[in-house]
Amino acid sequence: MQCVFCRIVRGELPSKRVYEDESFLAFHDIRPKMPVHILVIPKEHVALFSDYPDDESGERKLGALYRTANRIARQMGLEGYRLYAHVGEKGGQEVFHVHVHLLAES
Ligand code: AMP
């Protein structure tokens, strides 16, 4: 699959990784908008947040994604941070593989 983030997961493209487990990967955004700008992604390819089913399995996967973002922020010792996601082209999404932006001053 040509998805950029899938290629990062497979190690075919370089990334500055900050966290990895069985299901998730986090790495520095290539064009940081704040001193800390991390992308947290599921290893499984899902294009849009809105593709997650509106049921317990979707709830589990979305919850686990945000829990992972919190875990990374905690491990980095961040006291305050922003978490956000773009959904769809009209929502400003450029890379069609689900990701949460984690941003902080330091
Ligand atoms: P979004 O608008 O939410 O789809 O944001 C996609 C983000 O991915 C942007 O902030 C890009 O700077 C970032 N990005 C794109 N390609 C890469 C890459 N190869 N490594 C790290 N970040 C990337």
PDB file of C-alpha atoms and ligand atoms in Angstrom:
ATOM      1  CA  MET A   1       0.000   0.000   0.000  1.00  0.00           C
ATOM      2  CA  GLN A   2       1.314   3.459  -0.958  1.00  0.00           C
ATOM      3  CA  CYS A   3      -0.060   5.196   2.153  1.00  0.00           C
ATOM      4  CA  VAL A   4       2.783   7.306   3.605  1.00  0.00           C
ATOM      5  CA  PHE A   5       2.017   6.367   7.205  1.00  0.00           C
ATOM      6  CA  CYS A   6       1.752   2.654   6.345  1.00  0.00           C
ATOM      7  CA  ARG A   7       5.199   2.969   4.796  1.00  0.00           C
ATOM      8  CA  ILE A   8       6.473   4.577   8.007  1.00  0.00           C
ATOM      9  CA  VAL A   9       4.941   1.707  10.031  1.00  0.00           C
ATOM     10  CA  ARG A  10       6.749  -0.795   7.800  1.00  0.00           C
ATOM     11  CA  GLY A  11      10.035   1.129   8.124  1.00  0.00           C
ATOM     12  CA  GLU A  12      10.161   1.899   4.395  1.00  0.00           C
ATOM     13  CA  LEU A  13      10.233   5.639   5.106  1.00  0.00           C
ATOM     14  CA  PRO A  14      12.288   7.240   7.881  1.00  0.00           C
ATOM     15  CA  SER A  15      10.645   8.757  10.952  1.00  0.00           C
ATOM     16  CA  LYS A  16      11.741  10.040  14.343  1.00  0.00           C
ATOM     17  CA  ARG A  17       9.847   7.563  16.488  1.00  0.00           C
ATOM     18  CA  VAL A  18       8.953   8.410  20.064  1.00  0.00           C
ATOM     19  CA  TYR A  19       6.661   5.493  20.924  1.00  0.00           C
ATOM     20  CA  GLU A  20       5.692   2.089  19.587  1.00  0.00           C
ATOM     21  CA  ASP A  21       3.609  -0.828  20.791  1.00  0.00           C
ATOM     22  CA  GLU A  22       1.717  -3.666  19.114  1.00  0.00           C
ATOM     23  CA  SER A  23      -1.053  -1.432  17.802  1.00  0.00           C
ATOM     24  CA  PHE A  24       0.230   2.152  17.716  1.00  0.00           C
ATOM     25  CA  LEU A  25       3.178   4.208  16.557  1.00  0.00           C
ATOM     26  CA  ALA A  26       4.089   7.830  17.290  1.00  0.00           C
ATOM     27  CA  PHE A  27       6.682   9.983  15.555  1.00  0.00           C
ATOM     28  CA  HIS A  28       7.621  13.626  15.064  1.00  0.00           C
ATOM     29  CA  ASP A  29       5.680  15.565  12.454  1.00  0.00           C
ATOM     30  CA  ILE A  30       7.929  16.466   9.541  1.00  0.00           C
ATOM     31  CA  ARG A  31       6.604  20.078   9.564  1.00  0.00           C
ATOM     32  CA  PRO A  32       6.159  20.883  13.272  1.00  0.00           C
ATOM     33  CA  LYS A  33       3.705  23.653  14.130  1.00  0.00           C
ATOM     34  CA  MET A  34       4.861  23.853  17.759  1.00  0.00           C
ATOM     35  CA  PRO A  35       8.109  22.850  19.538  1.00  0.00           C
ATOM     36  CA  VAL A  36       6.531  19.456  20.266  1.00  0.00           C
ATOM     37  CA  HIS A  37       4.476  18.065  17.397  1.00  0.00           C
ATOM     38  CA  ILE A  38       3.923  14.316  17.439  1.00  0.00           C
ATOM     39  CA  LEU A  39       1.612  12.199  15.304  1.00  0.00           C
ATOM     40  CA  VAL A  40       0.006   9.189  16.972  1.00  0.00           C
ATOM     41  CA  ILE A  41      -1.285   6.593  14.522  1.00  0.00           C
ATOM     42  CA  PRO A  42      -2.808   3.125  14.612  1.00  0.00           C
ATOM     43  CA  LYS A  43      -0.641   0.596  12.770  1.00  0.00           C
ATOM     44  CA  GLU A  44      -3.791  -0.739  11.137  1.00  0.00           C
ATOM     45  CA  HIS A  45      -4.710   1.301   8.049  1.00  0.00           C
ATOM     46  CA  VAL A  46      -7.930   3.225   8.595  1.00  0.00           C
ATOM     47  CA  ALA A  47      -8.315   6.248   6.320  1.00  0.00           C
ATOM     48  CA  LEU A  48     -10.692   8.455   8.310  1.00  0.00           C
ATOM     49  CA  PHE A  49     -11.864   8.815  11.889  1.00  0.00           C
ATOM     50  CA  SER A  50     -15.375   8.569  10.498  1.00  0.00           C
ATOM     51  CA  ASP A  51     -14.562   5.095   9.117  1.00  0.00           C
ATOM     52  CA  TYR A  52     -14.551   3.664  12.640  1.00  0.00           C
ATOM     53  CA  PRO A  53     -17.807   1.855  13.228  1.00  0.00           C
ATOM     54  CA  ASP A  54     -20.368   3.450  15.534  1.00  0.00           C
ATOM     55  CA  ASP A  55     -20.287   0.505  17.906  1.00  0.00           C
ATOM     56  CA  GLU A  56     -18.216  -0.977  20.703  1.00  0.00           C
ATOM     57  CA  SER A  57     -15.327  -1.951  18.445  1.00  0.00           C
ATOM     58  CA  GLY A  58     -15.085   1.645  17.162  1.00  0.00           C
ATOM     59  CA  GLU A  59     -15.289   2.918  20.726  1.00  0.00           C
ATOM     60  CA  ARG A  60     -12.470   0.600  21.792  1.00  0.00           C
ATOM     61  CA  LYS A  61     -10.195   1.624  18.944  1.00  0.00           C
ATOM     62  CA  LEU A  62     -10.817   5.363  19.329  1.00  0.00           C
ATOM     63  CA  GLY A  63     -10.420   5.118  23.095  1.00  0.00           C
ATOM     64  CA  ALA A  64      -7.163   3.212  22.735  1.00  0.00           C
ATOM     65  CA  LEU A  65      -5.816   5.814  20.295  1.00  0.00           C
ATOM     66  CA  TYR A  66      -6.479   8.689  22.704  1.00  0.00           C
ATOM     67  CA  ARG A  67      -5.235   6.682  25.660  1.00  0.00           C
ATOM     68  CA  THR A  68      -1.974   6.157  23.767  1.00  0.00           C
ATOM     69  CA  ALA A  69      -1.694   9.890  23.036  1.00  0.00           C
ATOM     70  CA  ASN A  70      -2.129  10.586  26.773  1.00  0.00           C
ATOM     71  CA  ARG A  71       0.463   7.961  27.634  1.00  0.00           C
ATOM     72  CA  ILE A  72       3.010   9.552  25.297  1.00  0.00           C
ATOM     73  CA  ALA A  73       2.318  13.030  26.718  1.00  0.00           C
ATOM     74  CA  ARG A  74       2.812  11.625  30.220  1.00  0.00           C
ATOM     75  CA  GLN A  75       6.043   9.869  29.250  1.00  0.00           C
ATOM     76  CA  MET A  76       7.322  13.122  27.718  1.00  0.00           C
ATOM     77  CA  GLY A  77       6.453  14.979  30.915  1.00  0.00           C
ATOM     78  CA  LEU A  78       4.118  17.410  29.150  1.00  0.00           C
ATOM     79  CA  GLU A  79       1.978  19.383  31.560  1.00  0.00           C
ATOM     80  CA  GLY A  80      -0.335  20.813  28.932  1.00  0.00           C
ATOM     81  CA  TYR A  81      -0.905  19.918  25.323  1.00  0.00           C
ATOM     82  CA  ARG A  82      -3.332  19.922  22.412  1.00  0.00           C
ATOM     83  CA  LEU A  83      -4.829  16.849  20.818  1.00  0.00           C
ATOM     84  CA  TYR A  84      -6.649  17.190  17.533  1.00  0.00           C
ATOM     85  CA  ALA A  85      -7.510  15.378  14.359  1.00  0.00           C
ATOM     86  CA  HIS A  86      -8.582  16.483  10.899  1.00  0.00           C
ATOM     87  CA  VAL A  87     -11.349  14.421   9.327  1.00  0.00           C
ATOM     88  CA  GLY A  88     -11.681  14.325   5.561  1.00  0.00           C
ATOM     89  CA  GLU A  89     -10.479  16.730   2.910  1.00  0.00           C
ATOM     90  CA  LYS A  90     -12.976  19.385   3.976  1.00  0.00           C
ATOM     91  CA  GLY A  91     -11.743  18.955   7.550  1.00  0.00           C
ATOM     92  CA  GLY A  92      -8.169  19.731   6.517  1.00  0.00           C
ATOM     93  CA  GLN A  93      -6.899  16.131   6.387  1.00  0.00           C
ATOM     94  CA  GLU A  94      -3.888  15.664   4.112  1.00  0.00           C
ATOM     95  CA  VAL A  95      -2.753  12.153   4.980  1.00  0.00           C
ATOM     96  CA  PHE A  96      -5.535   9.609   4.746  1.00  0.00           C
ATOM     97  CA  HIS A  97      -4.446   7.337   7.577  1.00  0.00           C
ATOM     98  CA  VAL A  98      -5.986   8.122  10.958  1.00  0.00           C
ATOM     99  CA  HIS A  99      -3.738  10.191  13.216  1.00  0.00           C
ATOM    100  CA  VAL A 100      -3.972  12.386  16.286  1.00  0.00           C
ATOM    101  CA  HIS A 101      -1.782  15.497  16.471  1.00  0.00           C
ATOM    102  CA  LEU A 102      -0.153  15.993  19.880  1.00  0.00           C
ATOM    103  CA  LEU A 103       1.250  19.514  20.239  1.00  0.00           C
ATOM    104  CA  ALA A 104       2.907  21.347  23.098  1.00  0.00           C
ATOM    105  CA  GLU A 105       5.206  24.262  23.806  1.00  0.00           C
ATOM    106  CA  SER A 106       7.745  21.909  25.410  1.00  0.00           C
TER     107      SER A 106
HETATM  108  P1  AMP B   1      -3.339  16.153   8.481  1.00  0.00           P
HETATM  109  O1  AMP B   1      -3.601  17.507   7.866  1.00  0.00           O
HETATM  110  O2  AMP B   1      -4.047  16.005   9.810  1.00  0.00           O
HETATM  111  O3  AMP B   1      -3.615  15.013   7.533  1.00  0.00           O
HETATM  112  O4  AMP B   1      -1.810  16.169   8.846  1.00  0.00           O
HETATM  113  C1  AMP B   1      -0.856  15.354   8.245  1.00  0.00           C
HETATM  114  C2  AMP B   1       0.457  15.671   8.898  1.00  0.00           C
HETATM  115  O5  AMP B   1       1.393  14.699   8.499  1.00  0.00           O
HETATM  116  C3  AMP B   1       1.028  17.051   8.538  1.00  0.00           C
HETATM  117  O6  AMP B   1       1.198  17.815   9.732  1.00  0.00           O
HETATM  118  C4  AMP B   1       2.369  16.712   7.862  1.00  0.00           C
HETATM  119  O7  AMP B   1       3.383  17.634   8.177  1.00  0.00           O
HETATM  120  C5  AMP B   1       2.645  15.323   8.405  1.00  0.00           C
HETATM  121  N1  AMP B   1       3.476  14.473   7.555  1.00  0.00           N
HETATM  122  C6  AMP B   1       3.312  14.193   6.240  1.00  0.00           C
HETATM  123  N2  AMP B   1       4.245  13.336   5.804  1.00  0.00           N
HETATM  124  C7  AMP B   1       5.011  13.047   6.880  1.00  0.00           C
HETATM  125  C8  AMP B   1       6.161  12.215   7.089  1.00  0.00           C
HETATM  126  N3  AMP B   1       6.700  11.491   6.092  1.00  0.00           N
HETATM  127  N4  AMP B   1       6.706  12.160   8.333  1.00  0.00           N
HETATM  128  C9  AMP B   1       6.168  12.885   9.339  1.00  0.00           C
HETATM  129  N5  AMP B   1       5.095  13.685   9.215  1.00  0.00           N
HETATM  130  C10 AMP B   1       4.531  13.771   8.000  1.00  0.00           C
END
